[in-house]
mmCIF file of C-alpha atoms and ligand atoms in Angstrom:
data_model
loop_
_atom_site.group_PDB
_atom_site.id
_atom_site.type_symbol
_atom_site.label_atom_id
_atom_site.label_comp_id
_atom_site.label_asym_id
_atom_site.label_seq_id
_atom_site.Cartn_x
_atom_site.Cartn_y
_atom_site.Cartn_z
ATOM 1 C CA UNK A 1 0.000 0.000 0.000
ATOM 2 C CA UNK A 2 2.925 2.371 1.024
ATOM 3 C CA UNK A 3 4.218 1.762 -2.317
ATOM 4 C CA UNK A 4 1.045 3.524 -3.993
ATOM 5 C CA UNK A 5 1.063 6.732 -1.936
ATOM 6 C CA UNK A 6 4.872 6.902 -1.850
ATOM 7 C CA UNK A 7 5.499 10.671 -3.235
ATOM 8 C CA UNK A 8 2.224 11.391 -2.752
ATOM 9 C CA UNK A 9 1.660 12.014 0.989
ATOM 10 C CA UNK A 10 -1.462 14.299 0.596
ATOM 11 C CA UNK A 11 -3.035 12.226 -1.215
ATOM 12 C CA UNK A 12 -6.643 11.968 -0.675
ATOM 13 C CA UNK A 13 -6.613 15.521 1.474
ATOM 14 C CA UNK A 14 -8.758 18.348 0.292
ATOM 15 C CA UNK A 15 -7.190 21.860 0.489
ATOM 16 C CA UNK A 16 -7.772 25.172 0.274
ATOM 17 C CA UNK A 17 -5.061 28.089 -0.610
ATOM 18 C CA UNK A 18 -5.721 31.690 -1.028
ATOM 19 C CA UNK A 19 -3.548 33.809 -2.618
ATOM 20 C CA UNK A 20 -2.958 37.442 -4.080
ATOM 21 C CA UNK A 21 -4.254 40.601 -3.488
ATOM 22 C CA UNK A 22 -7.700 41.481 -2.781
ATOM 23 C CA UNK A 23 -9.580 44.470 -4.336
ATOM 24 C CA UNK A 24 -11.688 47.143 -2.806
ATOM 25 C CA UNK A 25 -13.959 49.108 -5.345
ATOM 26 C CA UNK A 26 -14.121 52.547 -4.930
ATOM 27 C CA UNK A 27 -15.609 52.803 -7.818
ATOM 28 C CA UNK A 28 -16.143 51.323 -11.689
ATOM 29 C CA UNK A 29 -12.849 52.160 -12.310
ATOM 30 C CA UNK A 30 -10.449 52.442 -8.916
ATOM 31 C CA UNK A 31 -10.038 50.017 -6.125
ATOM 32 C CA UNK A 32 -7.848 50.090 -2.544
ATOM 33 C CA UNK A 33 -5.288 47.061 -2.791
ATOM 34 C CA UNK A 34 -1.627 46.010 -2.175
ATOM 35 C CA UNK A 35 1.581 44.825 -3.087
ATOM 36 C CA UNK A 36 0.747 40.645 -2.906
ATOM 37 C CA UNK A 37 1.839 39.332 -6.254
ATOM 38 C CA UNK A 38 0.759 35.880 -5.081
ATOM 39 C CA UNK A 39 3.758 34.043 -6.330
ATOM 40 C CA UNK A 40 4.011 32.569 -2.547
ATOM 41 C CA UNK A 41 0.243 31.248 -2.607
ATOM 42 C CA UNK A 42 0.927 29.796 -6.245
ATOM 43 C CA UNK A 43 3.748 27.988 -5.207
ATOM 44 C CA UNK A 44 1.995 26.320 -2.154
ATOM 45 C CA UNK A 45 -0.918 25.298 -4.416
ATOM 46 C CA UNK A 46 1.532 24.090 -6.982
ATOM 47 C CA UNK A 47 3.279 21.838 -4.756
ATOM 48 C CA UNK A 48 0.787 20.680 -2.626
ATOM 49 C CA UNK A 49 -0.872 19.229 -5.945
ATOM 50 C CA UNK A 50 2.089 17.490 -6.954
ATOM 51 C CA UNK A 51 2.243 15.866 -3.359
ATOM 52 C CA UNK A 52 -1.084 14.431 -4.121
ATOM 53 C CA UNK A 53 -3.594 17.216 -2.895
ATOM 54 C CA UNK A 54 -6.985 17.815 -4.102
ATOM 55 C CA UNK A 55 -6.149 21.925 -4.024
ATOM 56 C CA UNK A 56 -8.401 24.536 -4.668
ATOM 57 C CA UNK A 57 -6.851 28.016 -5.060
ATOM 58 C CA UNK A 58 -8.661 31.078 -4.253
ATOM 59 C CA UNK A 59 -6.896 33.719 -5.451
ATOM 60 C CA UNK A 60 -7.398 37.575 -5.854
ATOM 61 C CA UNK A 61 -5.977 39.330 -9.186
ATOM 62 C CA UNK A 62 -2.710 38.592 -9.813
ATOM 63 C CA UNK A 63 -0.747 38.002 -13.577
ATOM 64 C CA UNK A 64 0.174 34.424 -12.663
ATOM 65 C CA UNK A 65 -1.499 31.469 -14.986
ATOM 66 C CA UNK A 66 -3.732 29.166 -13.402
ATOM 67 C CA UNK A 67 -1.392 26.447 -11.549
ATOM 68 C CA UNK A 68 -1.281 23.250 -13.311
ATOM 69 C CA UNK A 69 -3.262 20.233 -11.415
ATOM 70 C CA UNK A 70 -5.134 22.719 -9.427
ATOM 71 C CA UNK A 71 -8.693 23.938 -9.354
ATOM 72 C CA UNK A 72 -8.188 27.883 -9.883
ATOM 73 C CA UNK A 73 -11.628 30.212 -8.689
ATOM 74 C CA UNK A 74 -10.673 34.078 -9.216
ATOM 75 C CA UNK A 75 -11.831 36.492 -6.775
ATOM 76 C CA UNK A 76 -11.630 40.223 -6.157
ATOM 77 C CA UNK A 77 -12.843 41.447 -3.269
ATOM 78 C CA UNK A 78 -12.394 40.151 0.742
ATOM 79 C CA UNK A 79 -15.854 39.187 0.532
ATOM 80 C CA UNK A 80 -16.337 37.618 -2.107
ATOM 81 C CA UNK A 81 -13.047 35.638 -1.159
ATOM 82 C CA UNK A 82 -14.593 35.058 2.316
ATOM 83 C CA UNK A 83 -17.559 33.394 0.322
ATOM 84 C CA UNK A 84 -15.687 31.096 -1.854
ATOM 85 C CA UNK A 85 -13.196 29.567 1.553
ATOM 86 C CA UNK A 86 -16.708 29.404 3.620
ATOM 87 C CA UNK A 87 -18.514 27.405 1.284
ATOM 88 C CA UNK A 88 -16.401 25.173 1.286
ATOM 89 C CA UNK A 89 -14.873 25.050 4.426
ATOM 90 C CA UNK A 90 -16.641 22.243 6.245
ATOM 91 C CA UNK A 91 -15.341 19.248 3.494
ATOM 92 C CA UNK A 92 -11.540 20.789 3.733
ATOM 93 C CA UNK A 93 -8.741 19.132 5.332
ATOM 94 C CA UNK A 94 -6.362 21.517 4.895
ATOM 95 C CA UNK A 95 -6.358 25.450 4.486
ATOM 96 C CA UNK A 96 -3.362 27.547 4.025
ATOM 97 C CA UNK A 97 -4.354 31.716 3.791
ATOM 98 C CA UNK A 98 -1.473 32.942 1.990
ATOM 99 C CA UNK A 99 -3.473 35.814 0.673
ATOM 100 C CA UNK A 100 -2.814 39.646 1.700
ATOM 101 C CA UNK A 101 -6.690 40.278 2.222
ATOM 102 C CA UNK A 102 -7.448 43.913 2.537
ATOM 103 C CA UNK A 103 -8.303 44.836 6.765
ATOM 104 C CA UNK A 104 -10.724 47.782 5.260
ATOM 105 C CA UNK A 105 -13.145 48.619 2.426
ATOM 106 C CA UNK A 106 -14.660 51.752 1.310
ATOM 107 C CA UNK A 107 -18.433 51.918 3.288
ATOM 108 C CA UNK A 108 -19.669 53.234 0.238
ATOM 109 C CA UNK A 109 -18.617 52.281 -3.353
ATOM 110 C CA UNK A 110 -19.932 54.230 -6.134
ATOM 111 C CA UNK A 111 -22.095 52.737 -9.583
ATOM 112 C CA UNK A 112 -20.510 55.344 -11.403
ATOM 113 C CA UNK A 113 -17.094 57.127 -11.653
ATOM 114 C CA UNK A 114 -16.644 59.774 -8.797
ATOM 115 C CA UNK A 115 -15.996 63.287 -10.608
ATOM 116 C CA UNK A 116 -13.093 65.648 -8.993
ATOM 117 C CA UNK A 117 -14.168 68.292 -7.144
ATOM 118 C CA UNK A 118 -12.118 71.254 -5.460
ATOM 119 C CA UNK A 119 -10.009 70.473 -2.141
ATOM 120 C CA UNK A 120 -9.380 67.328 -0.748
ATOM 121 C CA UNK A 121 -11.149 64.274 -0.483
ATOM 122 C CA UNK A 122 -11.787 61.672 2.346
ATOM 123 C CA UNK A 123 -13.128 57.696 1.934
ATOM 124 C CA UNK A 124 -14.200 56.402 4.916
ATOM 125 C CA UNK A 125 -13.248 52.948 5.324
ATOM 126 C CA UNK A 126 -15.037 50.161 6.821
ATOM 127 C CA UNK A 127 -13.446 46.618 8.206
ATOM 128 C CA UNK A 128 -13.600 44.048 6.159
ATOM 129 C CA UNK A 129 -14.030 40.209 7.378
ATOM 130 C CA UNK A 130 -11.147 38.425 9.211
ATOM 131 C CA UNK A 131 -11.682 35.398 7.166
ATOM 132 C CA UNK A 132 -8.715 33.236 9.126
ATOM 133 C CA UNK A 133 -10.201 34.674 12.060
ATOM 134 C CA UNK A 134 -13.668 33.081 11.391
ATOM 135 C CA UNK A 135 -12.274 29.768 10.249
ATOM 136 C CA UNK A 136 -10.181 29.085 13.680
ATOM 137 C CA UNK A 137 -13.770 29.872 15.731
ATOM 138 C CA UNK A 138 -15.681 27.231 13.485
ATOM 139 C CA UNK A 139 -12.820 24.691 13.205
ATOM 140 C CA UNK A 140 -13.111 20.927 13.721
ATOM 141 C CA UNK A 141 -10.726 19.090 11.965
ATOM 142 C CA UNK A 142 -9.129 21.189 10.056
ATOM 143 C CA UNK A 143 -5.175 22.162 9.731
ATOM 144 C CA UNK A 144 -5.198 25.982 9.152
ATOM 145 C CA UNK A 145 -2.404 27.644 8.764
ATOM 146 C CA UNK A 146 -1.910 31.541 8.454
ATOM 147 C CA UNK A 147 0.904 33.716 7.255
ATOM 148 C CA UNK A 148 1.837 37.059 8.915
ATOM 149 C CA UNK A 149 3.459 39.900 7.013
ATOM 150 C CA UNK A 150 5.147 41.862 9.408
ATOM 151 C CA UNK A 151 7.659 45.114 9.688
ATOM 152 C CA UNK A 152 8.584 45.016 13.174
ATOM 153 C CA UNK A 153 7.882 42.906 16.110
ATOM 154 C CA UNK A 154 7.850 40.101 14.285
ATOM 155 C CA UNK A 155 7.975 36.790 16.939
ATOM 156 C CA UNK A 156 5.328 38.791 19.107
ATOM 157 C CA UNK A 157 3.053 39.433 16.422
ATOM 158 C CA UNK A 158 3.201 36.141 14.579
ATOM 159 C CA UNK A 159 2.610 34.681 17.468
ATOM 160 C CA UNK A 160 -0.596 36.656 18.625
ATOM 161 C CA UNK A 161 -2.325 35.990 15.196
ATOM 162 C CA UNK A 162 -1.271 32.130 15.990
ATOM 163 C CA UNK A 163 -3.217 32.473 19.520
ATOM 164 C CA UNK A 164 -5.811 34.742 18.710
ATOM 165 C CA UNK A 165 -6.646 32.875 14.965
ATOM 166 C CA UNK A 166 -6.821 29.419 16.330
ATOM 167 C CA UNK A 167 -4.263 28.434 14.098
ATOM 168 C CA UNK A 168 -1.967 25.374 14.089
ATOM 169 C CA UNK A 169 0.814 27.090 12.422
ATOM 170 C CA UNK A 170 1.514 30.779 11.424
ATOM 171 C CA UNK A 171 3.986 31.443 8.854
ATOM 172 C CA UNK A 172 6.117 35.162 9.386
ATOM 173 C CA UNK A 173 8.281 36.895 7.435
ATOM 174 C CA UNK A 174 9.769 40.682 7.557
ATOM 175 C CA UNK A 175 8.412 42.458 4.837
ATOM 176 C CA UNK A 176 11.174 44.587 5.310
ATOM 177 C CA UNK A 177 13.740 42.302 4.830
ATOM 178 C CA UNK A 178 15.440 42.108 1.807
ATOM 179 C CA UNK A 179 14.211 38.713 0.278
ATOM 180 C CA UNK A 180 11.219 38.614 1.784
ATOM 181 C CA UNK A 181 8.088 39.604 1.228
ATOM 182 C CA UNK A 182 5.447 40.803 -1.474
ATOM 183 C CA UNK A 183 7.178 41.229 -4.842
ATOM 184 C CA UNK A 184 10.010 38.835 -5.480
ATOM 185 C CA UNK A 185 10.729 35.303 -6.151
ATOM 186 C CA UNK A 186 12.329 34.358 -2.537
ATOM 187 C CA UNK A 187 11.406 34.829 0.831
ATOM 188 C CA UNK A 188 12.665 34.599 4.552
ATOM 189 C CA UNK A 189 10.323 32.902 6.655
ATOM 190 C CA UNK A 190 10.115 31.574 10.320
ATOM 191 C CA UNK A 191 7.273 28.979 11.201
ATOM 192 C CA UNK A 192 5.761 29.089 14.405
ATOM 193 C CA UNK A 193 3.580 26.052 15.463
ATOM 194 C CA UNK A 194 0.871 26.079 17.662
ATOM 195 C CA UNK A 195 2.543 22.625 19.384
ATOM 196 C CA UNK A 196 6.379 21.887 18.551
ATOM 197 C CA UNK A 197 9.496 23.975 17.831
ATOM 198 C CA UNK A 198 9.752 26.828 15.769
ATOM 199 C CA UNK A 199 11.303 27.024 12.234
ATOM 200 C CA UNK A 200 13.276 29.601 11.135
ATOM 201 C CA UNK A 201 14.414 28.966 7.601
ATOM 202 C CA UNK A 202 17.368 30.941 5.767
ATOM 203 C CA UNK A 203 16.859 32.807 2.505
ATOM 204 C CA UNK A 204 15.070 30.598 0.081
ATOM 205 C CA UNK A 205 12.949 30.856 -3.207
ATOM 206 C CA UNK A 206 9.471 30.792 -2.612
ATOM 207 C CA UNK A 207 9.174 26.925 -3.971
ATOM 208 C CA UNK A 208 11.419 25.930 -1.749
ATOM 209 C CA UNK A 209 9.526 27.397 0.777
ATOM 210 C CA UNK A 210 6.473 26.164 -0.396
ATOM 211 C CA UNK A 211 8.277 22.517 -0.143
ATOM 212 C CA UNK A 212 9.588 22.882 3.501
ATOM 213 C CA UNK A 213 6.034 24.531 4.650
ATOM 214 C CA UNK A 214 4.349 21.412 3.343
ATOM 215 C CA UNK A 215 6.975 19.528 5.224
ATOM 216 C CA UNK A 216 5.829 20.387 8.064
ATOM 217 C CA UNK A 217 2.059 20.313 7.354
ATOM 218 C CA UNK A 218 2.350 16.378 6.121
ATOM 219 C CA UNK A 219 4.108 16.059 9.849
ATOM 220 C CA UNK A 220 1.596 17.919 11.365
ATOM 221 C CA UNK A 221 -1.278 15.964 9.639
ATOM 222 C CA UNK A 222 0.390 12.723 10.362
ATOM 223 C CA UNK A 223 0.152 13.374 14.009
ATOM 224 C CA UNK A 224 -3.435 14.358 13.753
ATOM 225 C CA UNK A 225 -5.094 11.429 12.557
ATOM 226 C CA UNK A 226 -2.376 8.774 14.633
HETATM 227 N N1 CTP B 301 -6.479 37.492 6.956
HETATM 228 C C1 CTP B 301 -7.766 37.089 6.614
HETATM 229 N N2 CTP B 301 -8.766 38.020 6.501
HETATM 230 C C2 CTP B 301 -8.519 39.338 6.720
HETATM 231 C C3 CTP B 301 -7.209 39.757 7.067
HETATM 232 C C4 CTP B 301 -6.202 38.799 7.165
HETATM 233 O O1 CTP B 301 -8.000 35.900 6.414
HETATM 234 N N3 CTP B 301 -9.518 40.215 6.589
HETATM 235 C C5 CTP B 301 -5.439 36.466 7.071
HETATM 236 C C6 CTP B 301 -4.327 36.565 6.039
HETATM 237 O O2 CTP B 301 -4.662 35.792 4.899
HETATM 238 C C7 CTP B 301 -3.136 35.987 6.762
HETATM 239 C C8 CTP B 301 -3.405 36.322 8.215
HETATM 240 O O3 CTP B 301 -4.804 36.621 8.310
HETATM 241 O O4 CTP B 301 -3.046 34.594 6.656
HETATM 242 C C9 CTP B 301 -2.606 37.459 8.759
HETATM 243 O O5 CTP B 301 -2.764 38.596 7.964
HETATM 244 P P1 CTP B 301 -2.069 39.936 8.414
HETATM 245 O O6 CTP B 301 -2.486 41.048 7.509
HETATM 246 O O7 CTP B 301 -0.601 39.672 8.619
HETATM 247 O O8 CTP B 301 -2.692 40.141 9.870
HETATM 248 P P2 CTP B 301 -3.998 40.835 10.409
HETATM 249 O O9 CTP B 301 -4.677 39.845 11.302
HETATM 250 O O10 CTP B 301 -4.816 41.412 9.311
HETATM 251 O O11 CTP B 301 -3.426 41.973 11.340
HETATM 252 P P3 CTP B 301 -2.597 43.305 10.941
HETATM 253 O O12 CTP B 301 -2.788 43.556 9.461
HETATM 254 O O13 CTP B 301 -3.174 44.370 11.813
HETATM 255 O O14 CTP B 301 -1.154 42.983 11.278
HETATM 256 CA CA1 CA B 302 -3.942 42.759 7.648
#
């Protein structure tokens, strides 16, 4: 039987992985966003399919193709990104929330283009859904795992969002750092686990992150259903 799985220890595990950016309309033609390119979401989903996963990725707008092996659902907004995990939430093993989901939205967003006017101009902003937040209160089963993008205080606030999430492991890099972070094609990462030692890994591209973060999540799994 061993022989089947070998190379494929995720096999038969549903997950889900957000990714990217999310988008908050202003109006028809502006939006509220940030830097997430998604390349570190894309490369989770990526491997996690070729270990076997059934992965759906739920990803805000980004220029990267559809991951091969993976079920891709596009999304733009936090809420309509907060509808897609939800749905399907209860039948997942497995959800890793790479994405860089926006904290605010506009209260209002306009049906047609706003029009200058003189002086300045102010867009009140309301908060948006803490989607990890929701899925560590209703959790049963399920591994979640979180990422934290941080610029200072990184252990202390990597390890709040662990506690205050519900998560099993939070994932924390220095946005700061050179490396790390949004844009490029590496990253510096430490992993803190609910249970078990923490992780700090040295400079690596984000693939190879994505391999060692699924590392540990096949370990952690492993445990769970001994
Ligand atoms: N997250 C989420 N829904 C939100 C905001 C964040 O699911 N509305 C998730 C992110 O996908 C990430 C984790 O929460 O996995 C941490 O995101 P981060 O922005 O680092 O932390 P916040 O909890 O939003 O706190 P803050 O931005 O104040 O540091
Ligand atoms: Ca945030």
């Amino acid at each position: 039987k061993a022989h089947f799985t070998e190379g494929k220890p995720l096999q038969g595990k549903k997950m889900i992985v957000t990714a990217g950016p999310t988008r908050e309309k202003i109006d028809p033609v502006r939006f509220f966003s940030n830097r997430s390119s998604g390349k570190m979401g894309y490369a989770i989903a990526t491997e996690a399919a070729r270990l076997g996963a059934d992965v759906l990725l739920i990803s805000g707008p980004t220029v990267l193709p559809d991951p091969p092996g993976v079920t891709t659902i596009r999304v733009e907004s936090a809420a309509e990104m907060f509808q897609e995990v939800i749905n399907r939430y209860d039948e997942t093993n497995i959800v890793v929330k790479t994405a860089a989901v926006a904290d605010y939205r506009p209260s209002e967003s306009y049906s047609k283009k706003m029009k200058k006017q003189a002086g300045n101009l102010s867009i009140e902003m309301e908060r948006t859904t803490d989607i990890l937040k929701t899925l560590g209160e209703r959790k049963k089963e399920q591994l979640l795992i979180g990422f934290a993008a941080e610029t200072e205080n990184v252990e202390e606030y990597a390890r709040k969002k662990l506690f205050n999430k519900n998560l099993d492991m939070v994932v924390a890099n220095n946005v700061n750092e050179t490396g790390a972070g949004f844009a490029g094609d590496t990253n510096i990462v430490t992993i803190y686990k609910r249970v078990g030692d923490t992780l700090q890994l040295p400079l690596l591209s984000k693939n190879d992150v994505a391999k060692r973060l699924l590392a540990e999540i096949i370990k952690l799994d492993k445990e769970d259903t001994q």
